[in-house]
Amino acid sequence: MKRTFLGEFEEVVLLVLAACGDEAYGVIIWEQLQQQTGRSITISAVHATLYRLEEKGYLSSQLGGATAERGGRRKRFFALTALGSKALLEIQAMRQQLWQAIPDGKLQLIGG
């Protein structure tokens, strides 16, 4: 089985996108990323990551209708693809396996 390798920020972007539902576009994803991670993130970093993930096949996008409130500009809506869902599930399984491999009490010994 070929493993999925994503950077940490790519993984978090995919997780936020999966949680956003059908109306996920750049600004909403950006706001949720900042809220969920507590990090200060630039919108350009989010857009670059979204486009990179789309090129890799982990998500797809489509343009919505133009709106007057956006000066006639259209929003680009993003959605997780089957490959993106599979990648997240593989990452979740790998992380669970790693956490389960840590002996009981090991983290308390390190931190204490």
PDB file of N, CA and C in Angstrom:
ATOM      1  N   MET A   1       0.845  -1.188   0.000  1.00  0.00           N
ATOM      2  CA  MET A   1       0.000   0.000   0.000  1.00  0.00           C
ATOM      3  C   MET A   1       0.881   1.238   0.000  1.00  0.00           C
ATOM      4  N   LYS A   2       0.637   2.125  -0.924  1.00  0.00           N
ATOM      5  CA  LYS A   2       1.387   3.375  -1.002  1.00  0.00           C
ATOM      6  C   LYS A   2       0.901   4.324   0.089  1.00  0.00           C
ATOM      7  N   ARG A   3       1.843   4.881   0.847  1.00  0.00           N
ATOM      8  CA  ARG A   3       1.501   5.794   1.944  1.00  0.00           C
ATOM      9  C   ARG A   3       1.274   7.201   1.413  1.00  0.00           C
ATOM     10  N   THR A   4       0.458   7.931   2.135  1.00  0.00           N
ATOM     11  CA  THR A   4       0.194   9.324   1.820  1.00  0.00           C
ATOM     12  C   THR A   4       1.088  10.194   2.687  1.00  0.00           C
ATOM     13  N   PHE A   5       1.822  11.081   2.056  1.00  0.00           N
ATOM     14  CA  PHE A   5       2.676  11.994   2.795  1.00  0.00           C
ATOM     15  C   PHE A   5       2.242  13.418   2.502  1.00  0.00           C
ATOM     16  N   LEU A   6       1.789  14.082   3.537  1.00  0.00           N
ATOM     17  CA  LEU A   6       1.393  15.483   3.437  1.00  0.00           C
ATOM     18  C   LEU A   6       2.140  16.262   4.502  1.00  0.00           C
ATOM     19  N   GLY A   7       2.395  17.511   4.219  1.00  0.00           N
ATOM     20  CA  GLY A   7       2.945  18.369   5.250  1.00  0.00           C
ATOM     21  C   GLY A   7       1.890  18.623   6.315  1.00  0.00           C
ATOM     22  N   GLU A   8       2.343  19.038   7.481  1.00  0.00           N
ATOM     23  CA  GLU A   8       1.411  19.272   8.591  1.00  0.00           C
ATOM     24  C   GLU A   8       0.366  20.329   8.227  1.00  0.00           C
ATOM     25  N   PHE A   9       0.776  21.410   7.576  1.00  0.00           N
ATOM     26  CA  PHE A   9      -0.177  22.454   7.215  1.00  0.00           C
ATOM     27  C   PHE A   9      -1.162  21.945   6.160  1.00  0.00           C
ATOM     28  N   GLU A  10      -0.683  21.151   5.204  1.00  0.00           N
ATOM     29  CA  GLU A  10      -1.578  20.568   4.207  1.00  0.00           C
ATOM     30  C   GLU A  10      -2.625  19.681   4.882  1.00  0.00           C
ATOM     31  N   GLU A  11      -2.181  18.895   5.835  1.00  0.00           N
ATOM     32  CA  GLU A  11      -3.109  18.019   6.563  1.00  0.00           C
ATOM     33  C   GLU A  11      -4.172  18.837   7.294  1.00  0.00           C
ATOM     34  N   VAL A  12      -3.756  19.890   7.974  1.00  0.00           N
ATOM     35  CA  VAL A  12      -4.695  20.728   8.726  1.00  0.00           C
ATOM     36  C   VAL A  12      -5.671  21.417   7.765  1.00  0.00           C
ATOM     37  N   VAL A  13      -5.187  21.870   6.630  1.00  0.00           N
ATOM     38  CA  VAL A  13      -6.073  22.500   5.640  1.00  0.00           C
ATOM     39  C   VAL A  13      -7.125  21.493   5.171  1.00  0.00           C
ATOM     40  N   LEU A  14      -6.710  20.265   4.878  1.00  0.00           N
ATOM     41  CA  LEU A  14      -7.672  19.240   4.458  1.00  0.00           C
ATOM     42  C   LEU A  14      -8.686  18.937   5.555  1.00  0.00           C
ATOM     43  N   LEU A  15      -8.224  18.869   6.804  1.00  0.00           N
ATOM     44  CA  LEU A  15      -9.145  18.613   7.917  1.00  0.00           C
ATOM     45  C   LEU A  15     -10.164  19.734   8.067  1.00  0.00           C
ATOM     46  N   VAL A  16      -9.715  20.964   7.970  1.00  0.00           N
ATOM     47  CA  VAL A  16     -10.632  22.103   8.074  1.00  0.00           C
ATOM     48  C   VAL A  16     -11.607  22.097   6.908  1.00  0.00           C
ATOM     49  N   LEU A  17     -11.108  21.829   5.715  1.00  0.00           N
ATOM     50  CA  LEU A  17     -11.988  21.756   4.548  1.00  0.00           C
ATOM     51  C   LEU A  17     -13.051  20.679   4.733  1.00  0.00           C
ATOM     52  N   ALA A  18     -12.652  19.521   5.240  1.00  0.00           N
ATOM     53  CA  ALA A  18     -13.607  18.428   5.471  1.00  0.00           C
ATOM     54  C   ALA A  18     -14.672  18.844   6.477  1.00  0.00           C
ATOM     55  N   ALA A  19     -14.287  19.639   7.473  1.00  0.00           N
ATOM     56  CA  ALA A  19     -15.226  20.072   8.504  1.00  0.00           C
ATOM     57  C   ALA A  19     -16.123  21.210   8.039  1.00  0.00           C
ATOM     58  N   CYS A  20     -15.722  21.943   7.015  1.00  0.00           N
ATOM     59  CA  CYS A  20     -16.469  23.128   6.566  1.00  0.00           C
ATOM     60  C   CYS A  20     -17.758  22.800   5.818  1.00  0.00           C
ATOM     61  N   GLY A  21     -17.828  21.672   5.171  1.00  0.00           N
ATOM     62  CA  GLY A  21     -19.037  21.345   4.422  1.00  0.00           C
ATOM     63  C   GLY A  21     -18.982  21.848   2.995  1.00  0.00           C
ATOM     64  N   ASP A  22     -20.161  22.062   2.425  1.00  0.00           N
ATOM     65  CA  ASP A  22     -20.283  22.348   0.988  1.00  0.00           C
ATOM     66  C   ASP A  22     -19.917  23.770   0.580  1.00  0.00           C
ATOM     67  N   GLU A  23     -19.971  24.705   1.479  1.00  0.00           N
ATOM     68  CA  GLU A  23     -19.749  26.107   1.117  1.00  0.00           C
ATOM     69  C   GLU A  23     -18.348  26.577   1.513  1.00  0.00           C
ATOM     70  N   ALA A  24     -17.343  25.733   1.330  1.00  0.00           N
ATOM     71  CA  ALA A  24     -15.985  26.063   1.744  1.00  0.00           C
ATOM     72  C   ALA A  24     -15.276  26.849   0.640  1.00  0.00           C
ATOM     73  N   TYR A  25     -14.887  28.065   0.974  1.00  0.00           N
ATOM     74  CA  TYR A  25     -14.078  28.870   0.056  1.00  0.00           C
ATOM     75  C   TYR A  25     -12.942  29.491   0.855  1.00  0.00           C
ATOM     76  N   GLY A  26     -12.001  30.108   0.172  1.00  0.00           N
ATOM     77  CA  GLY A  26     -10.758  30.556   0.779  1.00  0.00           C
ATOM     78  C   GLY A  26     -10.880  31.273   2.104  1.00  0.00           C
ATOM     79  N   VAL A  27     -11.729  32.296   2.188  1.00  0.00           N
ATOM     80  CA  VAL A  27     -11.828  33.102   3.411  1.00  0.00           C
ATOM     81  C   VAL A  27     -12.380  32.279   4.571  1.00  0.00           C
ATOM     82  N   ILE A  28     -13.389  31.470   4.316  1.00  0.00           N
ATOM     83  CA  ILE A  28     -13.964  30.627   5.375  1.00  0.00           C
ATOM     84  C   ILE A  28     -12.919  29.637   5.884  1.00  0.00           C
ATOM     85  N   ILE A  29     -12.196  29.014   4.971  1.00  0.00           N
ATOM     86  CA  ILE A  29     -11.160  28.062   5.349  1.00  0.00           C
ATOM     87  C   ILE A  29     -10.076  28.774   6.156  1.00  0.00           C
ATOM     88  N   TRP A  30      -9.660  29.928   5.708  1.00  0.00           N
ATOM     89  CA  TRP A  30      -8.645  30.745   6.389  1.00  0.00           C
ATOM     90  C   TRP A  30      -9.085  31.094   7.815  1.00  0.00           C
ATOM     91  N   GLU A  31     -10.331  31.556   7.959  1.00  0.00           N
ATOM     92  CA  GLU A  31     -10.847  31.917   9.285  1.00  0.00           C
ATOM     93  C   GLU A  31     -10.887  30.703  10.210  1.00  0.00           C
ATOM     94  N   GLN A  32     -11.359  29.565   9.682  1.00  0.00           N
ATOM     95  CA  GLN A  32     -11.437  28.348  10.494  1.00  0.00           C
ATOM     96  C   GLN A  32     -10.047  27.832  10.879  1.00  0.00           C
ATOM     97  N   LEU A  33      -9.108  27.931   9.956  1.00  0.00           N
ATOM     98  CA  LEU A  33      -7.737  27.519  10.264  1.00  0.00           C
ATOM     99  C   LEU A  33      -7.183  28.316  11.439  1.00  0.00           C
ATOM    100  N   GLN A  34      -7.370  29.622  11.396  1.00  0.00           N
ATOM    101  CA  GLN A  34      -6.860  30.475  12.466  1.00  0.00           C
ATOM    102  C   GLN A  34      -7.569  30.177  13.785  1.00  0.00           C
ATOM    103  N   GLN A  35      -8.877  29.986  13.719  1.00  0.00           N
ATOM    104  CA  GLN A  35      -9.648  29.703  14.928  1.00  0.00           C
ATOM    105  C   GLN A  35      -9.266  28.346  15.520  1.00  0.00           C
ATOM    106  N   GLN A  36      -9.156  27.332  14.686  1.00  0.00           N
ATOM    107  CA  GLN A  36      -8.891  25.977  15.173  1.00  0.00           C
ATOM    108  C   GLN A  36      -7.450  25.776  15.642  1.00  0.00           C
ATOM    109  N   THR A  37      -6.502  26.469  15.020  1.00  0.00           N
ATOM    110  CA  THR A  37      -5.092  26.257  15.359  1.00  0.00           C
ATOM    111  C   THR A  37      -4.534  27.312  16.307  1.00  0.00           C
ATOM    112  N   GLY A  38      -5.191  28.472  16.391  1.00  0.00           N
ATOM    113  CA  GLY A  38      -4.666  29.563  17.206  1.00  0.00           C
ATOM    114  C   GLY A  38      -3.465  30.240  16.576  1.00  0.00           C
ATOM    115  N   ARG A  39      -3.250  29.977  15.310  1.00  0.00           N
ATOM    116  CA  ARG A  39      -2.109  30.549  14.591  1.00  0.00           C
ATOM    117  C   ARG A  39      -2.551  31.757  13.777  1.00  0.00           C
ATOM    118  N   SER A  40      -1.609  32.644  13.525  1.00  0.00           N
ATOM    119  CA  SER A  40      -1.822  33.738  12.587  1.00  0.00           C
ATOM    120  C   SER A  40      -1.342  33.250  11.223  1.00  0.00           C
ATOM    121  N   ILE A  41      -2.258  33.158  10.279  1.00  0.00           N
ATOM    122  CA  ILE A  41      -1.965  32.577   8.970  1.00  0.00           C
ATOM    123  C   ILE A  41      -2.352  33.586   7.896  1.00  0.00           C
ATOM    124  N   THR A  42      -1.534  33.721   6.877  1.00  0.00           N
ATOM    125  CA  THR A  42      -1.884  34.628   5.789  1.00  0.00           C
ATOM    126  C   THR A  42      -2.844  33.935   4.828  1.00  0.00           C
ATOM    127  N   ILE A  43      -3.727  34.726   4.249  1.00  0.00           N
ATOM    128  CA  ILE A  43      -4.676  34.187   3.278  1.00  0.00           C
ATOM    129  C   ILE A  43      -3.939  33.638   2.057  1.00  0.00           C
ATOM    130  N   SER A  44      -2.813  34.250   1.709  1.00  0.00           N
ATOM    131  CA  SER A  44      -2.056  33.773   0.545  1.00  0.00           C
ATOM    132  C   SER A  44      -1.469  32.377   0.804  1.00  0.00           C
ATOM    133  N   ALA A  45      -1.067  32.101   2.047  1.00  0.00           N
ATOM    134  CA  ALA A  45      -0.569  30.761   2.378  1.00  0.00           C
ATOM    135  C   ALA A  45      -1.684  29.729   2.220  1.00  0.00           C
ATOM    136  N   VAL A  46      -2.890  30.113   2.607  1.00  0.00           N
ATOM    137  CA  VAL A  46      -4.036  29.208   2.476  1.00  0.00           C
ATOM    138  C   VAL A  46      -4.343  28.961   1.003  1.00  0.00           C
ATOM    139  N   HIS A  47      -4.402  30.029   0.209  1.00  0.00           N
ATOM    140  CA  HIS A  47      -4.690  29.856  -1.222  1.00  0.00           C
ATOM    141  C   HIS A  47      -3.627  29.013  -1.909  1.00  0.00           C
ATOM    142  N   ALA A  48      -2.358  29.269  -1.622  1.00  0.00           N
ATOM    143  CA  ALA A  48      -1.283  28.489  -2.241  1.00  0.00           C
ATOM    144  C   ALA A  48      -1.421  27.007  -1.890  1.00  0.00           C
ATOM    145  N   THR A  49      -1.758  26.729  -0.642  1.00  0.00           N
ATOM    146  CA  THR A  49      -1.911  25.341  -0.197  1.00  0.00           C
ATOM    147  C   THR A  49      -3.133  24.697  -0.842  1.00  0.00           C
ATOM    148  N   LEU A  50      -4.231  25.423  -0.927  1.00  0.00           N
ATOM    149  CA  LEU A  50      -5.433  24.887  -1.580  1.00  0.00           C
ATOM    150  C   LEU A  50      -5.147  24.528  -3.033  1.00  0.00           C
ATOM    151  N   TYR A  51      -4.466  25.408  -3.758  1.00  0.00           N
ATOM    152  CA  TYR A  51      -4.168  25.137  -5.171  1.00  0.00           C
ATOM    153  C   TYR A  51      -3.199  23.967  -5.316  1.00  0.00           C
ATOM    154  N   ARG A  52      -2.216  23.870  -4.397  1.00  0.00           N
ATOM    155  CA  ARG A  52      -1.272  22.760  -4.424  1.00  0.00           C
ATOM    156  C   ARG A  52      -2.000  21.432  -4.164  1.00  0.00           C
ATOM    157  N   LEU A  53      -2.899  21.425  -3.180  1.00  0.00           N
ATOM    158  CA  LEU A  53      -3.653  20.213  -2.880  1.00  0.00           C
ATOM    159  C   LEU A  53      -4.579  19.831  -4.031  1.00  0.00           C
ATOM    160  N   GLU A  54      -5.090  20.832  -4.727  1.00  0.00           N
ATOM    161  CA  GLU A  54      -5.925  20.545  -5.898  1.00  0.00           C
ATOM    162  C   GLU A  54      -5.077  19.915  -7.004  1.00  0.00           C
ATOM    163  N   GLU A  55      -3.883  20.435  -7.226  1.00  0.00           N
ATOM    164  CA  GLU A  55      -2.989  19.857  -8.232  1.00  0.00           C
ATOM    165  C   GLU A  55      -2.636  18.410  -7.911  1.00  0.00           C
ATOM    166  N   LYS A  56      -2.519  18.098  -6.619  1.00  0.00           N
ATOM    167  CA  LYS A  56      -2.196  16.735  -6.185  1.00  0.00           C
ATOM    168  C   LYS A  56      -3.410  15.811  -6.239  1.00  0.00           C
ATOM    169  N   GLY A  57      -4.610  16.380  -6.444  1.00  0.00           N
ATOM    170  CA  GLY A  57      -5.822  15.578  -6.547  1.00  0.00           C
ATOM    171  C   GLY A  57      -6.559  15.356  -5.241  1.00  0.00           C
ATOM    172  N   TYR A  58      -6.153  16.029  -4.153  1.00  0.00           N
ATOM    173  CA  TYR A  58      -6.788  15.841  -2.855  1.00  0.00           C
ATOM    174  C   TYR A  58      -8.066  16.657  -2.681  1.00  0.00           C
ATOM    175  N   LEU A  59      -8.237  17.654  -3.504  1.00  0.00           N
ATOM    176  CA  LEU A  59      -9.468  18.435  -3.472  1.00  0.00           C
ATOM    177  C   LEU A  59      -9.775  18.937  -4.870  1.00  0.00           C
ATOM    178  N   SER A  60     -10.994  19.382  -5.044  1.00  0.00           N
ATOM    179  CA  SER A  60     -11.422  19.959  -6.318  1.00  0.00           C
ATOM    180  C   SER A  60     -12.021  21.323  -6.024  1.00  0.00           C
ATOM    181  N   SER A  61     -12.191  22.114  -7.073  1.00  0.00           N
ATOM    182  CA  SER A  61     -12.793  23.429  -6.879  1.00  0.00           C
ATOM    183  C   SER A  61     -13.674  23.774  -8.061  1.00  0.00           C
ATOM    184  N   GLN A  62     -14.585  24.685  -7.787  1.00  0.00           N
ATOM    185  CA  GLN A  62     -15.427  25.220  -8.860  1.00  0.00           C
ATOM    186  C   GLN A  62     -15.784  26.650  -8.507  1.00  0.00           C
ATOM    187  N   LEU A  63     -16.004  27.445  -9.527  1.00  0.00           N
ATOM    188  CA  LEU A  63     -16.366  28.839  -9.315  1.00  0.00           C
ATOM    189  C   LEU A  63     -17.861  28.970  -9.089  1.00  0.00           C
ATOM    190  N   GLY A  64     -18.226  29.768  -8.089  1.00  0.00           N
ATOM    191  CA  GLY A  64     -19.625  30.079  -7.836  1.00  0.00           C
ATOM    192  C   GLY A  64     -20.039  31.271  -8.686  1.00  0.00           C
ATOM    193  N   GLY A  65     -21.251  31.724  -8.496  1.00  0.00           N
ATOM    194  CA  GLY A  65     -21.756  32.864  -9.248  1.00  0.00           C
ATOM    195  C   GLY A  65     -21.165  34.179  -8.749  1.00  0.00           C
ATOM    196  N   ALA A  66     -21.123  35.145  -9.624  1.00  0.00           N
ATOM    197  CA  ALA A  66     -20.646  36.482  -9.263  1.00  0.00           C
ATOM    198  C   ALA A  66     -21.684  37.154  -8.364  1.00  0.00           C
ATOM    199  N   THR A  67     -21.190  37.930  -7.393  1.00  0.00           N
ATOM    200  CA  THR A  67     -22.094  38.637  -6.491  1.00  0.00           C
ATOM    201  C   THR A  67     -21.738  40.114  -6.455  1.00  0.00           C
ATOM    202  N   ALA A  68     -22.756  40.940  -6.246  1.00  0.00           N
ATOM    203  CA  ALA A  68     -22.555  42.384  -6.166  1.00  0.00           C
ATOM    204  C   ALA A  68     -21.699  42.745  -4.955  1.00  0.00           C
ATOM    205  N   GLU A  69     -21.894  42.014  -3.846  1.00  0.00           N
ATOM    206  CA  GLU A  69     -21.127  42.314  -2.628  1.00  0.00           C
ATOM    207  C   GLU A  69     -19.633  42.082  -2.819  1.00  0.00           C
ATOM    208  N   ARG A  70     -19.252  41.280  -3.805  1.00  0.00           N
ATOM    209  CA  ARG A  70     -17.839  41.026  -4.094  1.00  0.00           C
ATOM    210  C   ARG A  70     -17.391  41.788  -5.340  1.00  0.00           C
ATOM    211  N   GLY A  71     -18.138  42.796  -5.711  1.00  0.00           N
ATOM    212  CA  GLY A  71     -17.766  43.591  -6.877  1.00  0.00           C
ATOM    213  C   GLY A  71     -17.812  42.813  -8.180  1.00  0.00           C
ATOM    214  N   GLY A  72     -18.702  41.835  -8.248  1.00  0.00           N
ATOM    215  CA  GLY A  72     -18.841  41.030  -9.455  1.00  0.00           C
ATOM    216  C   GLY A  72     -17.884  39.850  -9.527  1.00  0.00           C
ATOM    217  N   ARG A  73     -17.023  39.723  -8.525  1.00  0.00           N
ATOM    218  CA  ARG A  73     -16.082  38.589  -8.520  1.00  0.00           C
ATOM    219  C   ARG A  73     -16.794  37.321  -8.052  1.00  0.00           C
ATOM    220  N   ARG A  74     -16.263  36.196  -8.487  1.00  0.00           N
ATOM    221  CA  ARG A  74     -16.838  34.906  -8.131  1.00  0.00           C
ATOM    222  C   ARG A  74     -15.986  34.234  -7.058  1.00  0.00           C
ATOM    223  N   LYS A  75     -16.646  33.493  -6.164  1.00  0.00           N
ATOM    224  CA  LYS A  75     -15.943  32.710  -5.149  1.00  0.00           C
ATOM    225  C   LYS A  75     -15.549  31.360  -5.738  1.00  0.00           C
ATOM    226  N   ARG A  76     -14.394  30.857  -5.312  1.00  0.00           N
ATOM    227  CA  ARG A  76     -13.978  29.510  -5.686  1.00  0.00           C
ATOM    228  C   ARG A  76     -14.263  28.596  -4.498  1.00  0.00           C
ATOM    229  N   PHE A  77     -15.146  27.641  -4.707  1.00  0.00           N
ATOM    230  CA  PHE A  77     -15.535  26.695  -3.664  1.00  0.00           C
ATOM    231  C   PHE A  77     -14.698  25.423  -3.784  1.00  0.00           C
ATOM    232  N   PHE A  78     -14.237  24.928  -2.653  1.00  0.00           N
ATOM    233  CA  PHE A  78     -13.375  23.746  -2.609  1.00  0.00           C
ATOM    234  C   PHE A  78     -14.107  22.582  -1.962  1.00  0.00           C
ATOM    235  N   ALA A  79     -13.789  21.374  -2.424  1.00  0.00           N
ATOM    236  CA  ALA A  79     -14.381  20.153  -1.876  1.00  0.00           C
ATOM    237  C   ALA A  79     -13.323  19.062  -1.834  1.00  0.00           C
ATOM    238  N   LEU A  80     -13.401  18.239  -0.824  1.00  0.00           N
ATOM    239  CA  LEU A  80     -12.505  17.101  -0.671  1.00  0.00           C
ATOM    240  C   LEU A  80     -12.837  16.073  -1.749  1.00  0.00           C
ATOM    241  N   THR A  81     -11.833  15.490  -2.356  1.00  0.00           N
ATOM    242  CA  THR A  81     -12.054  14.413  -3.327  1.00  0.00           C
ATOM    243  C   THR A  81     -11.954  13.070  -2.598  1.00  0.00           C
ATOM    244  N   ALA A  82     -12.237  11.993  -3.325  1.00  0.00           N
ATOM    245  CA  ALA A  82     -12.094  10.648  -2.744  1.00  0.00           C
ATOM    246  C   ALA A  82     -10.641  10.421  -2.323  1.00  0.00           C
ATOM    247  N   LEU A  83      -9.689  10.905  -3.126  1.00  0.00           N
ATOM    248  CA  LEU A  83      -8.276  10.763  -2.780  1.00  0.00           C
ATOM    249  C   LEU A  83      -7.948  11.548  -1.512  1.00  0.00           C
ATOM    250  N   GLY A  84      -8.526  12.733  -1.358  1.00  0.00           N
ATOM    251  CA  GLY A  84      -8.314  13.530  -0.163  1.00  0.00           C
ATOM    252  C   GLY A  84      -8.883  12.854   1.073  1.00  0.00           C
ATOM    253  N   SER A  85     -10.070  12.290   0.954  1.00  0.00           N
ATOM    254  CA  SER A  85     -10.682  11.551   2.069  1.00  0.00           C
ATOM    255  C   SER A  85      -9.829  10.353   2.444  1.00  0.00           C
ATOM    256  N   LYS A  86      -9.371   9.626   1.446  1.00  0.00           N
ATOM    257  CA  LYS A  86      -8.523   8.457   1.684  1.00  0.00           C
ATOM    258  C   LYS A  86      -7.234   8.872   2.395  1.00  0.00           C
ATOM    259  N   ALA A  87      -6.639   9.973   1.963  1.00  0.00           N
ATOM    260  CA  ALA A  87      -5.402  10.453   2.581  1.00  0.00           C
ATOM    261  C   ALA A  87      -5.621  10.775   4.055  1.00  0.00           C
ATOM    262  N   LEU A  88      -6.715  11.465   4.358  1.00  0.00           N
ATOM    263  CA  LEU A  88      -6.989  11.802   5.757  1.00  0.00           C
ATOM    264  C   LEU A  88      -7.214  10.561   6.611  1.00  0.00           C
ATOM    265  N   LEU A  89      -7.920   9.589   6.074  1.00  0.00           N
ATOM    266  CA  LEU A  89      -8.152   8.350   6.820  1.00  0.00           C
ATOM    267  C   LEU A  89      -6.848   7.585   7.048  1.00  0.00           C
ATOM    268  N   GLU A  90      -5.957   7.567   6.054  1.00  0.00           N
ATOM    269  CA  GLU A  90      -4.662   6.905   6.211  1.00  0.00           C
ATOM    270  C   GLU A  90      -3.819   7.604   7.272  1.00  0.00           C
ATOM    271  N   ILE A  91      -3.832   8.925   7.258  1.00  0.00           N
ATOM    272  CA  ILE A  91      -3.070   9.694   8.242  1.00  0.00           C
ATOM    273  C   ILE A  91      -3.629   9.458   9.644  1.00  0.00           C
ATOM    274  N   GLN A  92      -4.947   9.440   9.761  1.00  0.00           N
ATOM    275  CA  GLN A  92      -5.575   9.183  11.061  1.00  0.00           C
ATOM    276  C   GLN A  92      -5.163   7.809  11.579  1.00  0.00           C
ATOM    277  N   ALA A  93      -5.200   6.796  10.731  1.00  0.00           N
ATOM    278  CA  ALA A  93      -4.832   5.440  11.139  1.00  0.00           C
ATOM    279  C   ALA A  93      -3.367   5.378  11.561  1.00  0.00           C
ATOM    280  N   MET A  94      -2.485   6.040  10.808  1.00  0.00           N
ATOM    281  CA  MET A  94      -1.071   6.036  11.148  1.00  0.00           C
ATOM    282  C   MET A  94      -0.838   6.722  12.490  1.00  0.00           C
ATOM    283  N   ARG A  95      -1.494   7.854  12.715  1.00  0.00           N
ATOM    284  CA  ARG A  95      -1.330   8.569  13.991  1.00  0.00           C
ATOM    285  C   ARG A  95      -1.859   7.731  15.163  1.00  0.00           C
ATOM    286  N   GLN A  96      -2.990   7.072  14.982  1.00  0.00           N
ATOM    287  CA  GLN A  96      -3.524   6.219  16.041  1.00  0.00           C
ATOM    288  C   GLN A  96      -2.553   5.091  16.360  1.00  0.00           C
ATOM    289  N   GLN A  97      -1.954   4.503  15.340  1.00  0.00           N
ATOM    290  CA  GLN A  97      -0.991   3.423  15.543  1.00  0.00           C
ATOM    291  C   GLN A  97       0.222   3.947  16.312  1.00  0.00           C
ATOM    292  N   LEU A  98       0.696   5.132  15.964  1.00  0.00           N
ATOM    293  CA  LEU A  98       1.839   5.716  16.669  1.00  0.00           C
ATOM    294  C   LEU A  98       1.509   6.014  18.130  1.00  0.00           C
ATOM    295  N   TRP A  99       0.329   6.583  18.376  1.00  0.00           N
ATOM    296  CA  TRP A  99      -0.074   6.882  19.758  1.00  0.00           C
ATOM    297  C   TRP A  99      -0.201   5.599  20.573  1.00  0.00           C
ATOM    298  N   GLN A 100      -0.750   4.557  19.978  1.00  0.00           N
ATOM    299  CA  GLN A 100      -0.917   3.292  20.691  1.00  0.00           C
ATOM    300  C   GLN A 100       0.414   2.613  20.984  1.00  0.00           C
ATOM    301  N   ALA A 101       1.458   2.956  20.228  1.00  0.00           N
ATOM    302  CA  ALA A 101       2.776   2.352  20.431  1.00  0.00           C
ATOM    303  C   ALA A 101       3.519   2.963  21.622  1.00  0.00           C
ATOM    304  N   ILE A 102       3.049   4.090  22.126  1.00  0.00           N
ATOM    305  CA  ILE A 102       3.699   4.739  23.265  1.00  0.00           C
ATOM    306  C   ILE A 102       3.306   3.988  24.537  1.00  0.00           C
ATOM    307  N   PRO A 103       4.302   3.495  25.287  1.00  0.00           N
ATOM    308  CA  PRO A 103       3.986   2.752  26.515  1.00  0.00           C
ATOM    309  C   PRO A 103       3.242   3.634  27.524  1.00  0.00           C
ATOM    310  N   ASP A 104       2.348   3.014  28.300  1.00  0.00           N
ATOM    311  CA  ASP A 104       1.614   3.735  29.336  1.00  0.00           C
ATOM    312  C   ASP A 104       2.593   4.438  30.273  1.00  0.00           C
ATOM    313  N   GLY A 105       2.312   5.674  30.571  1.00  0.00           N
ATOM    314  CA  GLY A 105       3.126   6.445  31.497  1.00  0.00           C
ATOM    315  C   GLY A 105       4.362   7.076  30.874  1.00  0.00           C
ATOM    316  N   LYS A 106       4.691   6.738  29.644  1.00  0.00           N
ATOM    317  CA  LYS A 106       5.906   7.253  29.002  1.00  0.00           C
ATOM    318  C   LYS A 106       5.892   8.773  28.857  1.00  0.00           C
ATOM    319  N   LEU A 107       4.775   9.318  28.463  1.00  0.00           N
ATOM    320  CA  LEU A 107       4.714  10.774  28.278  1.00  0.00           C
ATOM    321  C   LEU A 107       4.775  11.513  29.614  1.00  0.00           C
ATOM    322  N   GLN A 108       4.238  10.933  30.661  1.00  0.00           N
ATOM    323  CA  GLN A 108       4.329  11.560  31.975  1.00  0.00           C
ATOM    324  C   GLN A 108       5.782  11.589  32.446  1.00  0.00           C
ATOM    325  N   LEU A 109       6.539  10.547  32.153  1.00  0.00           N
ATOM    326  CA  LEU A 109       7.942  10.496  32.549  1.00  0.00           C
ATOM    327  C   LEU A 109       8.775  11.553  31.825  1.00  0.00           C
ATOM    328  N   ILE A 110       8.461  11.765  30.554  1.00  0.00           N
ATOM    329  CA  ILE A 110       9.197  12.744  29.760  1.00  0.00           C
ATOM    330  C   ILE A 110       8.880  14.148  30.248  1.00  0.00           C
ATOM    331  N   GLY A 111       7.598  14.421  30.464  1.00  0.00           N
ATOM    332  CA  GLY A 111       7.155  15.768  30.859  1.00  0.00           C
ATOM    333  C   GLY A 111       7.377  16.073  32.322  1.00  0.00           C
ATOM    334  N   GLY A 112       7.586  15.106  33.148  1.00  0.00           N
ATOM    335  CA  GLY A 112       7.633  15.329  34.591  1.00  0.00           C
ATOM    336  C   GLY A 112       9.002  15.415  35.119  1.00  0.00           C
TER     337      GLY A 112
END
